[in-house]
mmCIF file of C-alpha atoms in Angstrom:
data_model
loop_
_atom_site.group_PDB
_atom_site.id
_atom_site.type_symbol
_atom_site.label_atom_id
_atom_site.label_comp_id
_atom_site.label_asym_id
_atom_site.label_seq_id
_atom_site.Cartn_x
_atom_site.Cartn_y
_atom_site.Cartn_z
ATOM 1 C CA UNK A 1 8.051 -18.328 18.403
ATOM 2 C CA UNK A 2 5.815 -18.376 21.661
ATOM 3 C CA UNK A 3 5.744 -21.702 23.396
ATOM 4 C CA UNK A 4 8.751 -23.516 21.262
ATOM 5 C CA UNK A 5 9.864 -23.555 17.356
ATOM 6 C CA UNK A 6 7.926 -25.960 15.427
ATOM 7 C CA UNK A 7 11.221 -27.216 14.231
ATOM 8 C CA UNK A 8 12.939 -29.479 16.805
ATOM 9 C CA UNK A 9 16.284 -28.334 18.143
ATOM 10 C CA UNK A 10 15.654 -25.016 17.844
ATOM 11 C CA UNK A 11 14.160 -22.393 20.272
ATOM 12 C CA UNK A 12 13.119 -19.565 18.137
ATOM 13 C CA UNK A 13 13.740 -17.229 15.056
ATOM 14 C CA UNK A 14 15.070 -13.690 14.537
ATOM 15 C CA UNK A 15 13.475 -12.460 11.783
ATOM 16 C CA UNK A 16 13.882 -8.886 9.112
ATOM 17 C CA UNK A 17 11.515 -7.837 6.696
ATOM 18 C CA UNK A 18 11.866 -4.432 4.236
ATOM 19 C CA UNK A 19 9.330 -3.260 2.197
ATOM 20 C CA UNK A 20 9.401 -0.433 0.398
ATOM 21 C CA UNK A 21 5.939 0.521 -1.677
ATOM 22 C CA UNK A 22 5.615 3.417 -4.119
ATOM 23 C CA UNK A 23 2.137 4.266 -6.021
ATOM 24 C CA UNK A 24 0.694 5.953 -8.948
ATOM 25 C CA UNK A 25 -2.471 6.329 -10.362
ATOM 26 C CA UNK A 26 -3.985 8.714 -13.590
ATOM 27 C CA UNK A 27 -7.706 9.108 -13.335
ATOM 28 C CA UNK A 28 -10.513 10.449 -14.261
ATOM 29 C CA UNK A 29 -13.515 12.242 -13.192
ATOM 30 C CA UNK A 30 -17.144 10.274 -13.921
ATOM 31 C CA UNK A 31 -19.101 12.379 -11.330
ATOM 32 C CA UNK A 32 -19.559 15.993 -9.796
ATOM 33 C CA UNK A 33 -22.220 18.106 -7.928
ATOM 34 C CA UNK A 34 -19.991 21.026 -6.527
ATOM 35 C CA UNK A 35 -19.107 19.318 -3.208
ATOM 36 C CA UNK A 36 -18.550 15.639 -3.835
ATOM 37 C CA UNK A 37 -16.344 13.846 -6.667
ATOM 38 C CA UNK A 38 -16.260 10.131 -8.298
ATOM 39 C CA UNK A 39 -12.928 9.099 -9.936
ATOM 40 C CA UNK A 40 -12.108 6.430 -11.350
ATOM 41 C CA UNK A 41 -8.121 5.062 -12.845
ATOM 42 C CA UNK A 42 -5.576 3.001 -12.900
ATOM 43 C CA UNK A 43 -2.122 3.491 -11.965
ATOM 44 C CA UNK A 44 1.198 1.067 -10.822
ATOM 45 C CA UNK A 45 2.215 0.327 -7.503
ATOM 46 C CA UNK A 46 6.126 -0.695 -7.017
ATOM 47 C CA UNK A 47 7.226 -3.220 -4.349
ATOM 48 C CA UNK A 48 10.841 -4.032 -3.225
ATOM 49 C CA UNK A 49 10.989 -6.291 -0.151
ATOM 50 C CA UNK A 50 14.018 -8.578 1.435
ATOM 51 C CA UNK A 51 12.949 -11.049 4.350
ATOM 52 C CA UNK A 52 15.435 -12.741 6.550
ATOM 53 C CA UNK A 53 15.054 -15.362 8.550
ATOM 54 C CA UNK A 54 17.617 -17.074 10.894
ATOM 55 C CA UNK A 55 16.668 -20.093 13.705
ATOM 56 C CA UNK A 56 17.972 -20.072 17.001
ATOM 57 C CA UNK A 57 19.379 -21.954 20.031
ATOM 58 C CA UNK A 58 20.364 -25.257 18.267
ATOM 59 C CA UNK A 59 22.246 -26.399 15.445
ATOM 60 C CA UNK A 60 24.281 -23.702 13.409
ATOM 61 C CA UNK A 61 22.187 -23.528 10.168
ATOM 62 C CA UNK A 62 22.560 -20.699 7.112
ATOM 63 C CA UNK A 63 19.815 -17.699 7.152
ATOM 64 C CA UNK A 64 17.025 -17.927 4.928
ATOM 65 C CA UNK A 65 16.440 -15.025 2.850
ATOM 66 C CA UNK A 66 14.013 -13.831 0.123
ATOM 67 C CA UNK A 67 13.929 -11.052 -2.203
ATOM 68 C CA UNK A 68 11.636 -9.536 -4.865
ATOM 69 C CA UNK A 69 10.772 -6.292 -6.467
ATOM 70 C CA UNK A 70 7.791 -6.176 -9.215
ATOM 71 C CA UNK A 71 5.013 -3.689 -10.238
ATOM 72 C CA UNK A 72 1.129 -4.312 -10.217
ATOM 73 C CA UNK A 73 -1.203 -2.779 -12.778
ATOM 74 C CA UNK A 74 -4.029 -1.351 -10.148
ATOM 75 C CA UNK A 75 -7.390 -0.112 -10.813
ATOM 76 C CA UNK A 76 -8.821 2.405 -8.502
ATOM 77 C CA UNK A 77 -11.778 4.559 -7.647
ATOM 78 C CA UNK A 78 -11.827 7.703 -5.197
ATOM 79 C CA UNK A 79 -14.917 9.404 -3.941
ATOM 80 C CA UNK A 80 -14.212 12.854 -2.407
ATOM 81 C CA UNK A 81 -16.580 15.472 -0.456
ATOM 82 C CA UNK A 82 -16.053 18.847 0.596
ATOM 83 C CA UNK A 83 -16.287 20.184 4.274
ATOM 84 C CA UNK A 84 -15.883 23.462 3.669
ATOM 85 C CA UNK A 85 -13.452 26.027 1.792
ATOM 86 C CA UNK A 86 -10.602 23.965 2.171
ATOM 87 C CA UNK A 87 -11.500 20.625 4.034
ATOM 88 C CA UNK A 88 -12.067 17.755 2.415
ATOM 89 C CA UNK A 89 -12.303 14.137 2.887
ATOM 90 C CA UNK A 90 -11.623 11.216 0.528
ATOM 91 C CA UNK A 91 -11.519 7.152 0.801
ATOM 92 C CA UNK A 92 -10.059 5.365 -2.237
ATOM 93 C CA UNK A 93 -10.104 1.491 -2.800
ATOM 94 C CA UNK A 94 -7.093 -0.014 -5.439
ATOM 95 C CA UNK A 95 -7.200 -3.624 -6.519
ATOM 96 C CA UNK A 96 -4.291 -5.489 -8.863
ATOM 97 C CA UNK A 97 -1.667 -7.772 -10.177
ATOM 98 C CA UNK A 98 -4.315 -9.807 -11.919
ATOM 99 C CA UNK A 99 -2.648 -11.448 -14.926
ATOM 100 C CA UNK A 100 1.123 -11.428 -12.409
ATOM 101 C CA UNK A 101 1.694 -14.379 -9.595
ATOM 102 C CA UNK A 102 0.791 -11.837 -6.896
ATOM 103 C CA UNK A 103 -2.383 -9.647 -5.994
ATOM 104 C CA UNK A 104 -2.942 -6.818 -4.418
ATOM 105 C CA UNK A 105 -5.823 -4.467 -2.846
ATOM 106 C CA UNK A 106 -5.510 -1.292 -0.632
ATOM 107 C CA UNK A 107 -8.607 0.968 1.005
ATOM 108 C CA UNK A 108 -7.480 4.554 2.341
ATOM 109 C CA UNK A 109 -9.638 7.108 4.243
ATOM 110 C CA UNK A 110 -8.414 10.639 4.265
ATOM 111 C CA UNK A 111 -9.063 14.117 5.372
ATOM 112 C CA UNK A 112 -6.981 16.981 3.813
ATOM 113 C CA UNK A 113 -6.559 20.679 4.095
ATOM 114 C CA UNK A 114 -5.971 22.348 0.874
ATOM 115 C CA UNK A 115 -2.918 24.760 1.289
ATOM 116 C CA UNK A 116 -3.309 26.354 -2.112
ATOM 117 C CA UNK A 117 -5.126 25.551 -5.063
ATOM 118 C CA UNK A 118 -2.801 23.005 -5.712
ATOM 119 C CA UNK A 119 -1.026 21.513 -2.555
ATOM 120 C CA UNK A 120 -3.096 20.328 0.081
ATOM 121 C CA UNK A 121 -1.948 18.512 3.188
ATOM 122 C CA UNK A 122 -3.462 15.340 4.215
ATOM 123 C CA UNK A 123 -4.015 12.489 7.121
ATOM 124 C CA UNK A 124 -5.801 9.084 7.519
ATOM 125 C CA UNK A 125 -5.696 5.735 7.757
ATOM 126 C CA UNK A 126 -4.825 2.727 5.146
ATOM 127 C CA UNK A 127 -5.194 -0.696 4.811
ATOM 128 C CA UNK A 128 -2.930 -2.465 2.191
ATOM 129 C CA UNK A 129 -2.791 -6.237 1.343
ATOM 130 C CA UNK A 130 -0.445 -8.321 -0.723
ATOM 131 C CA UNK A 131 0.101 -11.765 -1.628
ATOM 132 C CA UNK A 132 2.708 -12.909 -3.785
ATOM 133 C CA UNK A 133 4.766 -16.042 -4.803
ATOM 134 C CA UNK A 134 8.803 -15.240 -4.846
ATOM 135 C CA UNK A 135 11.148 -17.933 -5.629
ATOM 136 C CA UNK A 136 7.858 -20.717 -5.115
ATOM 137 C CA UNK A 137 7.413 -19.342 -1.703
ATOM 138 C CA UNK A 138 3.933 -17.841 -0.785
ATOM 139 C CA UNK A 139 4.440 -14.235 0.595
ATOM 140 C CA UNK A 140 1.806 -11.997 2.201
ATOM 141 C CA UNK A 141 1.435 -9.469 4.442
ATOM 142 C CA UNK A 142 -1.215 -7.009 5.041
ATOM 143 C CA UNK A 143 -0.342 -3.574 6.948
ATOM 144 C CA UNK A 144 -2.393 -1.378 8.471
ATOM 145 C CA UNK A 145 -2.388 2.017 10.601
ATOM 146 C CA UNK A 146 -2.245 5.884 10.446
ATOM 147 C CA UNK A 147 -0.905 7.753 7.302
ATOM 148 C CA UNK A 148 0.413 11.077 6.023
ATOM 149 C CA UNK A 149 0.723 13.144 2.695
ATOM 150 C CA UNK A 150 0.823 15.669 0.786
ATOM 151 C CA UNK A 151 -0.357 15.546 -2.652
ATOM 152 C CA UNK A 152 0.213 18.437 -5.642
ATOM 153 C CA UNK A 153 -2.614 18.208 -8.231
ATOM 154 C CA UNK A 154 -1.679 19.016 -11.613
#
C-alpha cells in the first residue's frame, strides 16, 4: 500500500495471484465475400486462480488466501479480412458466465500469417475481464497487453 495500510498496525501487504485461462470456441460462418468473414459461436473458457495475501510490519496474523477454478459458457463473434495471400487480420469479442456467479467478456485484435493452409501464425493485442464471487468474496481483474498464437484450423 502507498501512503500506509488502511488497517492500523500494519504497514503494507505482500500479495500472489495465479491465473491460469484456457479457451474454446466452435463457430460458424454467417458471412463471406472472398476477402472478409463473419463468425459467430460459442465455446468455454476455463479459469484456475489462487490469491494470497499476507499484511505486514505489525501484529503476526495468518495469510489470506482464495482459490477457485470454474468454466463460463461464452458467446462470440469474429470478423476477419484478408491482406493479401497469406495476411490476415481478425478482432473477436466473447461475452459469458450469465446464468454462473461470475461474468466474463474479452475483445482481441489480431494479425496472422498463414503458414500453410492450415497453420497460421499470429500476434495482437487482448483485453480480458472477469468478475467473480469465490467463497462470498468479490473477485475481478481485468488484463490487458500484447499476445501470441498459433492456431490449426480443422
Amino acid at each position: 500500500f502507498r501512503g500506509g495500510s488502511p488497517v492500523q498496525g500494519f504497514t503494507g501487504s505482500e500479495t500472489s495471484v495465479t491465473t491460469q485461462i484456457l479457451t474454446g470456441y466452435a463457430a460458424y460462418r454467417v458471412f463471406t465475400n472472398g476477402t472478409t468473414n463473419v463468425d459467430i459461436g460459442g465455446g468455454l473458457r476455463w479459469f484456475d486462480t489462487s490469491t494470497e495475501i499476507a499484511l505486514t510490519g505489525g501484529p503476526v496474523m495468518t495469510p489470506r488466501s482464495l482459490k477457485d477454478n470454474w468454466v463460463d459458457p461464452l458467446l462470440m463473434v469474429r470478423a476477419q479480412t484478408r491482406f493479401g495471400d497469406r495476411w490476415v487480420g481478425a478482432i473477436l469479442a466473447d461475452y459469458g458466465g450469465f446464468f454462473s456467479n461470475s461474468e466474463t467478456s474479452q475483445l482481441t485484435l489480431n494479425v496472422g500469417y498463414e503458414l500453410t493452409e492450415r497453420w497460421a501464425l499470429r500476434a495482437g493485442y487482448r483485453y480480458i475481464d472477469v468478475e467473480r464471487t469465490i467463497s462470498g468474496v468479490d473477485y475481478s481483474f481485468t488484463q490487458s497487453g500484447p499476445v501470441l498464437g498459433a492456431s490449426y484450423r480443422f
